[in-house]
Amino acid sequence: MTTTNPLAFLGEQLNAWREAGTYQQLRILESECAAEASFDGKDVINLASNNYLGLTTHPKLIEASVAAARAYGAGSGAVRTISGTMTLHMRLEERIARFKNVEACVVFQSGFAANAGTVSAILTPEDHIVSDSLNHASIIDGCRLSKAKIHVFQHKDHVAAERILGELAGKSGRKLLITDGVFSMDGDIAPLPELVSAAEKHGAIMMVDDAHSSGVLGRNGRGTVDHFNLHGRVDIQVGTLSKAIGVLGGYVCGSRNLIEFLYQRARPFLFSTSHPPAVAAACLAAFDVLEKEPERIENLWKNTRYLKAGLMDAGFDTGMSETPITPVMVGEAAQAFAFSRALFEDGVLATGIGFPTVPEGKARVRTIVAATHTTPQLDRAIEVFAKVGKRLGIIK
Ligand SMILES: *Cc1c(COP(=O)(O)O)cnc(C)c1O
């Protein structure tokens, strides 16, 4: 009897990706996540982590997580709504709400869960979502899960967003206007003041995902709402605890009723176990650090300016970036992955990104600088970029 493997298509697809040069090999981190770290047996300058402020290895966070594990154990034992809500979880939510100057906050297991869980909980198939074309995958998935009608506007085109809201004015159903605060692949900032005005004018719910702005933009890293001084005018603020905060998780900030509603209906909150105590405790410590060590954020922006200027002086196209995320535009995906591999051989880790993460023809190598990079490290990184970029014909 001959049996055919019903999963044979997986191997065929993998081979096709390998041949096209777009197969992504996982890099294995063998040290702590630091400005210079060991991947695959090689010490490299790490321009590929979201550890903007170096908090993954901050002694205060490590001590807090160890102490919490000793006091409360390794796990929480249940989902939040059954018996997995610990004092630490409540303290963290109160701490974030105070920090963000909002009524209330709910913490999810990840930023992905926060976005997907929130959009799908508050909207129904009768409703409408107006969404930036470059919004994060977790927003897109949340929109799809809600089954609401999705209207995509061109990246950052707030005039188009407002026009769509105008066209929807006569239609029934709720309207949600949703955007990333900082866009993860391009490092540009959403036109939030204009979007907020459009939402207000048309009675839409305004939601912003501040994953890459938490700890980066605004006073002490309070995010884009603070950066643009839009307090009280954005209904739903999402943030992540996994990037600049250095740990793991996502949160939603807004009115008490919004948070109570999500406690009742957000599916990741109801059906997936809460954070271990060590995670909640480390996040709590991180917010203290944000308030007590503002020099970290100052350093982050100083390094951002330095690396960006260096890459641009070398002749690279750094796209639309306005933040510590600086893409180096390449074009074809295979070329971006080849560039990334060659950089790695010369001691710099920067991620190659191609379709479907970014549009076809817009492949790039993405750099993310941290507060903890030293000037000599950045000089070395710029030198390697220039040398390898010339060799591969990306710059002249
Ligand atoms: C990283 C990211 C998320 C997901 O956050 P996690 O905490 O890593 O799940 C959500 N939105 C945006 C814009 C992101 O960049």
mmCIF file with all atom_site columns, C-alpha atoms in Angstrom, residues 27-33 37-43:
data_model
loop_
_atom_site.group_PDB
_atom_site.id
_atom_site.type_symbol
_atom_site.label_atom_id
_atom_site.label_alt_id
_atom_site.label_comp_id
_atom_site.label_asym_id
_atom_site.label_entity_id
_atom_site.label_seq_id
_atom_site.pdbx_PDB_ins_code
_atom_site.Cartn_x
_atom_site.Cartn_y
_atom_site.Cartn_z
_atom_site.occupancy
_atom_site.B_iso_or_equiv
_atom_site.pdbx_formal_charge
_atom_site.auth_seq_id
_atom_site.auth_comp_id
_atom_site.auth_asym_id
_atom_site.auth_atom_id
_atom_site.pdbx_PDB_model_num
ATOM 1  C CA . ARG A 1 27 ? 19.318 33.050 15.039 1.00 0.00 ? 27 ARG A CA 1
ATOM 2  C CA . ILE A 1 28 ? 20.013 31.549 18.454 1.00 0.00 ? 28 ILE A CA 1
ATOM 3  C CA . LEU A 1 29 ? 20.834 34.025 21.224 1.00 0.00 ? 29 LEU A CA 1
ATOM 4  C CA . GLU A 1 30 ? 23.328 32.425 23.582 1.00 0.00 ? 30 GLU A CA 1
ATOM 5  C CA . SER A 1 31 ? 23.883 35.320 25.965 1.00 0.00 ? 31 SER A CA 1
ATOM 6  C CA . GLU A 1 32 ? 21.576 37.815 27.621 1.00 0.00 ? 32 GLU A CA 1
ATOM 7  C CA . CYS A 1 33 ? 19.904 40.270 25.262 1.00 0.00 ? 33 CYS A CA 1
ATOM 8  C CA . ALA A 1 37 ? 25.420 39.760 22.240 1.00 0.00 ? 37 ALA A CA 1
ATOM 9  C CA . SER A 1 38 ? 26.316 36.232 21.187 1.00 0.00 ? 38 SER A CA 1
ATOM 10 C CA . PHE A 1 39 ? 24.231 34.657 18.401 1.00 0.00 ? 39 PHE A CA 1
ATOM 11 C CA . ASP A 1 40 ? 25.110 31.331 16.756 1.00 0.00 ? 40 ASP A CA 1
ATOM 12 C CA . GLY A 1 41 ? 28.528 31.317 18.393 1.00 0.00 ? 41 GLY A CA 1
ATOM 13 C CA . LYS A 1 42 ? 29.425 34.831 17.269 1.00 0.00 ? 42 LYS A CA 1
ATOM 14 C CA . ASP A 1 43 ? 29.655 38.128 19.153 1.00 0.00 ? 43 ASP A CA 1
#
